[in-house]
Amino acid sequence: MSQALSLLQKIQHPLFEKYQLDVRVKRDDALHGIISGNKWRKLKYNLAHLKNQGYQGALTFGGSYSNHLHAFAYACKQENIPCIGIIRGEADYANNFTLTWARHWGMKCHFVDRKTYRRRFDTDFINELNALYPEYFIIPEGGSNALAVTGVAEVLTELASQADFDTLITPVGSGGTLAGLISGDSVVNNKQHKILGIAVLKQAEYLREEIKRLVTPQGLKHNNWQLLTHFHRGGYGKFKAADVERLIAFNKQTGLTFEPMYSGKMILALLDLISQDYFAAHERIILLHTGGLQGLGGMIEQGRLKASDWPPMPTL
Ligand SMILES: *Cc1c(COP(=O)(O)O)cnc(C)c1O
């Protein structure tokens, strides 16, 4: 995957002005036209490793509207890597927004029921998949492994040449991205920046251990990060109409697009934290825009969002 540096963009909002905050967005959403920002970072060294080691293909896991599967399918097509998605759910999902694109780019769909999907981290299930698809490199759900951490850590290398800051914020699903930021910050800087993760799923406290498992040994020494677990707005994949309205207003105000599943929860958390006086005056905040805009296609298709409120989605 080609090398790129994502831009840092200052954004304006009345609340930032009122509280005298300097807020910038690290535009990883713009790293690639199709591959979602943090997934681009996470796949980069996974696919390089797979090629170096001479694997025949790639296999990974996801839900039927997964940003990871969408990014994975396109990245594999770009690199001429045969690929398989192990998907939670029934075969008729194959025609939804996300999987139609993934199949179009050549991903083979292997559907499993929820009970089987729960075994996605189990060694015996991985062994079964290895037997079924020999010579395929298996990437965990969300792409989160040590190679992903190396890729995400490069956000901090880039920031070191772009701007100094006080606090870096990211949405958190599996924790791989947050682990990458912590690891990157522990190498690049002699001062530990504050790194905040906003969990998008309910009861996400368990992720703190998962993040510690994923960070590099040096990253383990970083003690200025936090996972905030009370901004999930109902749980993974859930959001309320009022949240969506606030988000649409924020998008209009800033001229950027944040979707309600991941990056939007970070935005709403930011606005809430500002109103709660969480940040000091003149604090320099960077928001990592992790992308995920393809997810809007699925939410519009399901009637959960109104198409006219969002940028047009690509059609086949
Ligand atoms: C996958 C995803 C995340 C979550 O990243 P993790 O590394 O799993 O925590 C955040 N934002 C977007 C847009 C995503 O697609």
GROMACS .gro file of C-alpha atoms and ligand atoms in nm:
model
  331
    1MET     CA    1   0.000   0.000   0.000
    2SER     CA    2   0.138   0.336  -0.097
    3GLN     CA    3   0.280   0.577   0.155
    4ALA     CA    4   0.075   0.883   0.243
    5LEU     CA    5   0.057   1.150   0.505
    6SER     CA    6  -0.285   1.268   0.611
    7LEU     CA    7  -0.346   1.639   0.658
    8LEU     CA    8  -0.417   1.816   0.981
    9GLN     CA    9  -0.711   2.055   0.952
   10LYS     CA   10  -0.820   2.320   1.200
   11ILE     CA   11  -1.196   2.335   1.255
   12GLN     CA   12  -1.418   2.609   1.394
   13HIS     CA   13  -1.718   2.573   1.621
   14PRO     CA   14  -1.885   2.823   1.860
   15LEU     CA   15  -1.816   2.592   2.155
   16PHE     CA   16  -1.443   2.581   2.074
   17GLU     CA   17  -1.439   2.957   2.062
   18LYS     CA   18  -1.630   2.994   2.388
   19TYR     CA   19  -1.391   2.761   2.572
   20GLN     CA   20  -1.082   2.888   2.386
   21LEU     CA   21  -0.987   2.551   2.246
   22ASP     CA   22  -0.772   2.481   1.945
   23VAL     CA   23  -0.922   2.180   1.765
   24ARG     CA   24  -0.771   2.007   1.465
   25VAL     CA   25  -0.871   1.697   1.274
   26LYS     CA   26  -0.614   1.444   1.156
   27ARG     CA   27  -0.776   1.357   0.824
   28ASP     CA   28  -0.713   0.983   0.804
   29ASP     CA   29  -1.055   0.961   0.638
   30ALA     CA   30  -0.886   1.120   0.337
   31LEU     CA   31  -0.590   0.877   0.326
   32HIS     CA   32  -0.762   0.679   0.054
   33GLY     CA   33  -1.079   0.718  -0.152
   34ILE     CA   34  -1.221   0.381  -0.045
   35ILE     CA   35  -1.013   0.225   0.233
   36SER     CA   36  -1.140   0.368   0.564
   37GLY     CA   37  -0.871   0.564   0.753
   38ASN     CA   38  -0.773   0.354   1.050
   39LYS     CA   39  -0.829   0.035   0.853
   40TRP     CA   40  -0.576   0.160   0.596
   41ARG     CA   41  -0.322   0.201   0.878
   42LYS     CA   42  -0.405  -0.139   1.025
   43LEU     CA   43  -0.396  -0.330   0.698
   44LYS     CA   44  -0.075  -0.174   0.569
   45TYR     CA   45   0.175  -0.399   0.750
   46ASN     CA   46  -0.059  -0.697   0.760
   47LEU     CA   47  -0.069  -0.713   0.381
   48ALA     CA   48   0.305  -0.642   0.351
   49HIS     CA   49   0.376  -0.928   0.593
   50LEU     CA   50   0.145  -1.163   0.405
   51LYS     CA   51   0.328  -1.090   0.078
   52ASN     CA   52   0.675  -1.122   0.232
   53GLN     CA   53   0.586  -1.455   0.384
   54GLY     CA   54   0.444  -1.587   0.058
   55TYR     CA   55   0.089  -1.656   0.172
   56GLN     CA   56  -0.165  -1.737  -0.100
   57GLY     CA   57  -0.443  -1.518   0.030
   58ALA     CA   58  -0.598  -1.332   0.322
   59LEU     CA   59  -0.887  -1.413   0.550
   60THR     CA   60  -1.059  -1.199   0.810
   61PHE     CA   61  -1.380  -1.158   1.012
   62GLY     CA   62  -1.657  -0.901   1.038
   63GLY     CA   63  -2.023  -0.813   1.064
   64SER     CA   64  -2.223  -0.768   0.746
   65TYR     CA   65  -2.181  -0.388   0.742
   66SER     CA   66  -1.821  -0.393   0.861
   67ASN     CA   67  -1.589  -0.106   0.764
   68HIS     CA   68  -1.302  -0.350   0.811
   69LEU     CA   69  -1.436  -0.602   0.555
   70HIS     CA   70  -1.507  -0.322   0.307
   71ALA     CA   71  -1.152  -0.183   0.343
   72PHE     CA   72  -0.998  -0.531   0.346
   73ALA     CA   73  -1.173  -0.632   0.022
   74TYR     CA   74  -1.056  -0.324  -0.164
   75ALA     CA   75  -0.700  -0.336  -0.027
   76CYS     CA   76  -0.669  -0.702  -0.129
   77LYS     CA   77  -0.800  -0.629  -0.477
   78GLN     CA   78  -0.547  -0.348  -0.509
   79GLU     CA   79  -0.264  -0.581  -0.406
   80ASN     CA   80  -0.392  -0.879  -0.609
   81ILE     CA   81  -0.444  -1.089  -0.298
   82PRO     CA   82  -0.727  -1.347  -0.304
   83CYS     CA   83  -0.944  -1.284   0.002
   84ILE     CA   84  -1.218  -1.435   0.215
   85GLY     CA   85  -1.446  -1.273   0.471
   86ILE     CA   86  -1.591  -1.481   0.754
   87ILE     CA   87  -1.919  -1.298   0.810
   88ARG     CA   88  -2.159  -1.306   1.101
   89GLY     CA   89  -2.509  -1.364   0.964
   90GLU     CA   90  -2.709  -1.513   0.684
   91ALA     CA   91  -2.621  -1.540   0.318
   92ASP     CA   92  -2.884  -1.289   0.206
   93TYR     CA   93  -2.670  -1.015   0.362
   94ALA     CA   94  -2.444  -1.067   0.060
   95ASN     CA   95  -2.654  -0.812  -0.128
   96ASN     CA   96  -2.633  -0.532   0.126
   97PHE     CA   97  -2.443  -0.209   0.058
   98THR     CA   98  -2.113  -0.315   0.215
   99LEU     CA   99  -2.093  -0.673   0.096
  100THR     CA  100  -2.209  -0.596  -0.256
  101TRP     CA  101  -1.902  -0.375  -0.288
  102ALA     CA  102  -1.675  -0.625  -0.113
  103ARG     CA  103  -1.790  -0.902  -0.348
  104HIS     CA  104  -1.751  -0.670  -0.645
  105TRP     CA  105  -1.384  -0.630  -0.548
  106GLY     CA  106  -1.345  -1.007  -0.531
  107MET     CA  107  -1.394  -1.096  -0.165
  108LYS     CA  108  -1.542  -1.441  -0.113
  109CYS     CA  109  -1.813  -1.444   0.156
  110HIS     CA  110  -1.822  -1.729   0.407
  111PHE     CA  111  -2.129  -1.681   0.629
  112VAL     CA  112  -2.148  -1.828   0.978
  113ASP     CA  113  -2.420  -1.813   1.243
  114ARG     CA  114  -2.378  -1.603   1.556
  115LYS     CA  115  -2.276  -1.898   1.768
  116THR     CA  116  -1.995  -1.993   1.530
  117TYR     CA  117  -1.890  -1.630   1.493
  118ARG     CA  118  -1.836  -1.608   1.868
  119ARG     CA  119  -1.553  -1.860   1.822
  120ARG     CA  120  -1.357  -1.618   1.599
  121PHE     CA  121  -1.067  -1.588   1.848
  122ASP     CA  122  -1.060  -1.959   1.945
  123THR     CA  123  -0.757  -2.159   1.840
  124ASP     CA  124  -0.962  -2.461   1.734
  125PHE     CA  125  -1.181  -2.249   1.507
  126ILE     CA  126  -0.871  -2.082   1.357
  127ASN     CA  127  -0.728  -2.431   1.298
  128GLU     CA  128  -1.046  -2.537   1.119
  129LEU     CA  129  -1.024  -2.230   0.897
  130ASN     CA  130  -0.656  -2.299   0.831
  131ALA     CA  131  -0.747  -2.650   0.716
  132LEU     CA  132  -1.027  -2.517   0.496
  133TYR     CA  133  -0.820  -2.234   0.349
  134PRO     CA  134  -0.456  -2.344   0.364
  135GLU     CA  135  -0.188  -2.080   0.300
  136TYR     CA  136  -0.428  -1.798   0.387
  137PHE     CA  137  -0.302  -1.538   0.633
  138ILE     CA  138  -0.563  -1.483   0.904
  139ILE     CA  139  -0.618  -1.127   1.023
  140PRO     CA  140  -0.834  -1.088   1.338
  141GLU     CA  141  -1.163  -0.899   1.345
  142GLY     CA  142  -1.116  -0.526   1.296
  143GLY     CA  143  -0.760  -0.599   1.180
  144SER     CA  144  -0.631  -0.550   1.534
  145ASN     CA  145  -0.299  -0.725   1.592
  146ALA     CA  146   0.065  -0.628   1.646
  147LEU     CA  147   0.112  -0.539   1.278
  148ALA     CA  148  -0.187  -0.306   1.298
  149VAL     CA  149  -0.039  -0.135   1.602
  150THR     CA  150   0.281  -0.067   1.404
  151GLY     CA  151   0.074   0.090   1.126
  152VAL     CA  152  -0.138   0.310   1.351
  153ALA     CA  153   0.169   0.423   1.548
  154GLU     CA  154   0.276   0.611   1.234
  155VAL     CA  155   0.001   0.866   1.305
  156LEU     CA  156   0.229   0.997   1.581
  157THR     CA  157   0.535   1.003   1.355
  158GLU     CA  158   0.337   1.217   1.113
  159LEU     CA  159   0.203   1.444   1.386
  160ALA     CA  160   0.556   1.505   1.513
  161SER     CA  161   0.623   1.686   1.186
  162GLN     CA  162   0.284   1.858   1.171
  163ALA     CA  163   0.193   2.024   1.501
  164ASP     CA  164   0.240   1.994   1.873
  165PHE     CA  165  -0.074   1.921   2.071
  166ASP     CA  166  -0.197   1.837   2.421
  167THR     CA  167  -0.469   1.578   2.368
  168LEU     CA  168  -0.533   1.326   2.092
  169ILE     CA  169  -0.879   1.165   2.071
  170THR     CA  170  -0.998   0.857   1.884
  171PRO     CA  171  -1.313   0.646   1.873
  172VAL     CA  172  -1.259   0.290   2.003
  173GLY     CA  173  -1.411  -0.035   1.875
  174SER     CA  174  -1.170  -0.325   1.929
  175GLY     CA  175  -0.900  -0.102   2.078
  176GLY     CA  176  -0.636  -0.163   1.809
  177THR     CA  177  -0.628   0.199   1.699
  178LEU     CA  178  -0.598   0.335   2.053
  179ALA     CA  179  -0.320   0.081   2.125
  180GLY     CA  180  -0.138   0.201   1.812
  181LEU     CA  181  -0.162   0.566   1.916
  182ILE     CA  182  -0.033   0.490   2.267
  183SER     CA  183   0.254   0.286   2.124
  184GLY     CA  184   0.342   0.554   1.870
  185ASP     CA  185   0.336   0.832   2.128
  186SER     CA  186   0.570   0.639   2.357
  187VAL     CA  187   0.835   0.624   2.085
  188VAL     CA  188   0.814   0.959   1.914
  189ASN     CA  189   0.786   1.189   2.209
  190ASN     CA  190   0.977   1.241   2.526
  191LYS     CA  191   0.664   1.397   2.671
  192GLN     CA  192   0.358   1.174   2.696
  193HIS     CA  193   0.062   1.342   2.531
  194LYS     CA  194  -0.282   1.279   2.669
  195ILE     CA  195  -0.456   1.017   2.456
  196LEU     CA  196  -0.829   0.968   2.496
  197GLY     CA  197  -1.032   0.680   2.355
  198ILE     CA  198  -1.409   0.703   2.327
  199ALA     CA  199  -1.561   0.355   2.346
  200VAL     CA  200  -1.849   0.307   2.101
  201LEU     CA  201  -1.974  -0.013   2.263
  202LYS     CA  202  -2.148  -0.071   2.591
  203GLN     CA  203  -1.963  -0.224   2.888
  204ALA     CA  204  -1.631  -0.162   2.718
  205GLU     CA  205  -1.428  -0.168   3.041
  206TYR     CA  206  -1.278  -0.504   2.940
  207LEU     CA  207  -1.104  -0.328   2.651
  208ARG     CA  208  -0.850  -0.170   2.888
  209GLU     CA  209  -0.687  -0.512   2.929
  210GLU     CA  210  -0.714  -0.579   2.557
  211ILE     CA  211  -0.541  -0.247   2.483
  212LYS     CA  212  -0.260  -0.331   2.727
  213ARG     CA  213  -0.220  -0.666   2.552
  214LEU     CA  214  -0.187  -0.492   2.215
  215VAL     CA  215   0.047  -0.201   2.299
  216THR     CA  216   0.420  -0.243   2.247
  217PRO     CA  217   0.642  -0.305   2.555
  218GLN     CA  218   0.744   0.060   2.542
  219GLY     CA  219   0.379   0.164   2.506
  220LEU     CA  220   0.306  -0.015   2.835
  221LYS     CA  221   0.501   0.262   3.009
  222HIS     CA  222   0.266   0.527   2.873
  223ASN     CA  223   0.041   0.628   3.160
  224ASN     CA  224  -0.134   0.931   3.019
  225TRP     CA  225  -0.414   0.760   2.828
  226GLN     CA  226  -0.774   0.692   2.917
  227LEU     CA  227  -1.061   0.490   2.777
  228LEU     CA  228  -1.391   0.670   2.840
  229THR     CA  229  -1.671   0.417   2.847
  230HIS     CA  230  -1.983   0.625   2.908
  231PHE     CA  231  -2.025   0.785   2.563
  232HIS     CA  232  -2.158   0.479   2.376
  233ARG     CA  233  -2.508   0.627   2.335
  234GLY     CA  234  -2.690   0.298   2.372
  235GLY     CA  235  -2.426   0.055   2.251
  236TYR     CA  236  -2.250  -0.067   1.941
  237GLY     CA  237  -2.434   0.029   1.625
  238LYS     CA  238  -2.691   0.226   1.824
  239PHE     CA  239  -2.761   0.597   1.824
  240LYS     CA  240  -3.058   0.819   1.903
  241ALA     CA  241  -3.233   1.059   1.668
  242ALA     CA  242  -3.120   1.354   1.881
  243ASP     CA  243  -2.755   1.239   1.851
  244VAL     CA  244  -2.787   1.227   1.474
  245GLU     CA  245  -2.930   1.578   1.469
  246ARG     CA  246  -2.645   1.714   1.677
  247LEU     CA  247  -2.399   1.540   1.451
  248ILE     CA  248  -2.555   1.672   1.131
  249ALA     CA  249  -2.539   2.024   1.278
  250PHE     CA  250  -2.173   1.972   1.369
  251ASN     CA  251  -2.093   1.844   1.020
  252LYS     CA  252  -2.260   2.150   0.866
  253GLN     CA  253  -2.068   2.378   1.099
  254THR     CA  254  -1.727   2.226   1.021
  255GLY     CA  255  -1.774   2.118   0.661
  256LEU     CA  256  -1.655   1.766   0.745
  257THR     CA  257  -1.852   1.441   0.759
  258PHE     CA  258  -1.852   1.224   1.071
  259GLU     CA  259  -2.082   0.919   1.074
  260PRO     CA  260  -2.284   0.822   1.385
  261MET     CA  261  -2.134   0.475   1.451
  262TYR     CA  262  -1.772   0.559   1.539
  263SER     CA  263  -1.631   0.903   1.463
  264GLY     CA  264  -1.964   1.070   1.544
  265LYS     CA  265  -1.959   0.926   1.896
  266MET     CA  266  -1.617   1.082   1.941
  267ILE     CA  267  -1.758   1.419   1.828
  268LEU     CA  268  -2.056   1.403   2.065
  269ALA     CA  269  -1.826   1.301   2.349
  270LEU     CA  270  -1.599   1.595   2.268
  271LEU     CA  271  -1.890   1.841   2.279
  272ASP     CA  272  -2.015   1.694   2.607
  273LEU     CA  273  -1.668   1.699   2.764
  274ILE     CA  274  -1.615   2.061   2.661
  275SER     CA  275  -1.945   2.164   2.821
  276GLN     CA  276  -1.841   1.977   3.136
  277ASP     CA  277  -1.519   2.186   3.156
  278TYR     CA  278  -1.306   1.880   3.096
  279PHE     CA  279  -1.044   2.069   2.894
  280ALA     CA  280  -0.826   2.360   3.005
  281ALA     CA  281  -0.845   2.691   2.817
  282HIS     CA  282  -0.607   2.699   2.517
  283GLU     CA  283  -0.578   2.322   2.514
  284ARG     CA  284  -0.471   2.193   2.172
  285ILE     CA  285  -0.685   1.898   2.075
  286ILE     CA  286  -0.644   1.665   1.779
  287LEU     CA  287  -0.929   1.439   1.668
  288LEU     CA  288  -0.835   1.133   1.466
  289HIS     CA  289  -1.090   1.103   1.185
  290THR     CA  290  -1.094   0.727   1.143
  291GLY     CA  291  -1.314   0.734   0.830
  292GLY     CA  292  -1.588   0.473   0.812
  293LEU     CA  293  -1.806   0.677   0.581
  294GLN     CA  294  -1.904   0.369   0.378
  295GLY     CA  295  -2.108   0.269   0.684
  296LEU     CA  296  -2.348   0.549   0.599
  297GLY     CA  297  -2.450   0.350   0.288
  298GLY     CA  298  -2.573   0.065   0.504
  299MET     CA  299  -2.750   0.290   0.754
  300ILE     CA  300  -2.930   0.473   0.473
  301GLU     CA  301  -3.018   0.141   0.308
  302GLN     CA  302  -3.168   0.019   0.637
  303GLY     CA  303  -3.372   0.339   0.669
  304ARG     CA  304  -3.183   0.442   0.984
  305LEU     CA  305  -3.057   0.767   0.830
  306LYS     CA  306  -3.207   1.001   0.572
  307ALA     CA  307  -3.005   1.004   0.249
  308SER     CA  308  -3.052   1.378   0.199
  309ASP     CA  309  -2.866   1.456   0.525
  310TRP     CA  310  -2.546   1.288   0.404
  311PRO     CA  311  -2.310   1.292   0.108
  312PRO     CA  312  -2.422   1.070  -0.182
  313MET     CA  313  -2.309   0.707  -0.154
  314PRO     CA  314  -2.141   0.539  -0.451
  315THR     CA  315  -2.349   0.286  -0.644
  316LEU     CA  316  -2.231  -0.002  -0.857
  317LIG     C1  317  -1.310   0.012   1.298
  317LIG     C2  318  -1.332   0.155   1.325
  317LIG     C3  319  -1.299   0.212   1.449
  317LIG     C4  320  -1.253   0.130   1.566
  317LIG     O1  321  -1.118   0.100   1.558
  317LIG     P1  322  -1.056  -0.007   1.659
  317LIG     O2  323  -0.915  -0.014   1.621
  317LIG     O3  324  -1.129  -0.136   1.633
  317LIG     O4  325  -1.077   0.039   1.796
  317LIG     C5  326  -1.315   0.349   1.463
  317LIG     N1  327  -1.365   0.425   1.364
  317LIG     C6  328  -1.398   0.373   1.246
  317LIG     C7  329  -1.455   0.461   1.142
  317LIG     C8  330  -1.384   0.236   1.222
  317LIG     O5  331  -1.422   0.185   1.105
   0.00000   0.00000   0.00000
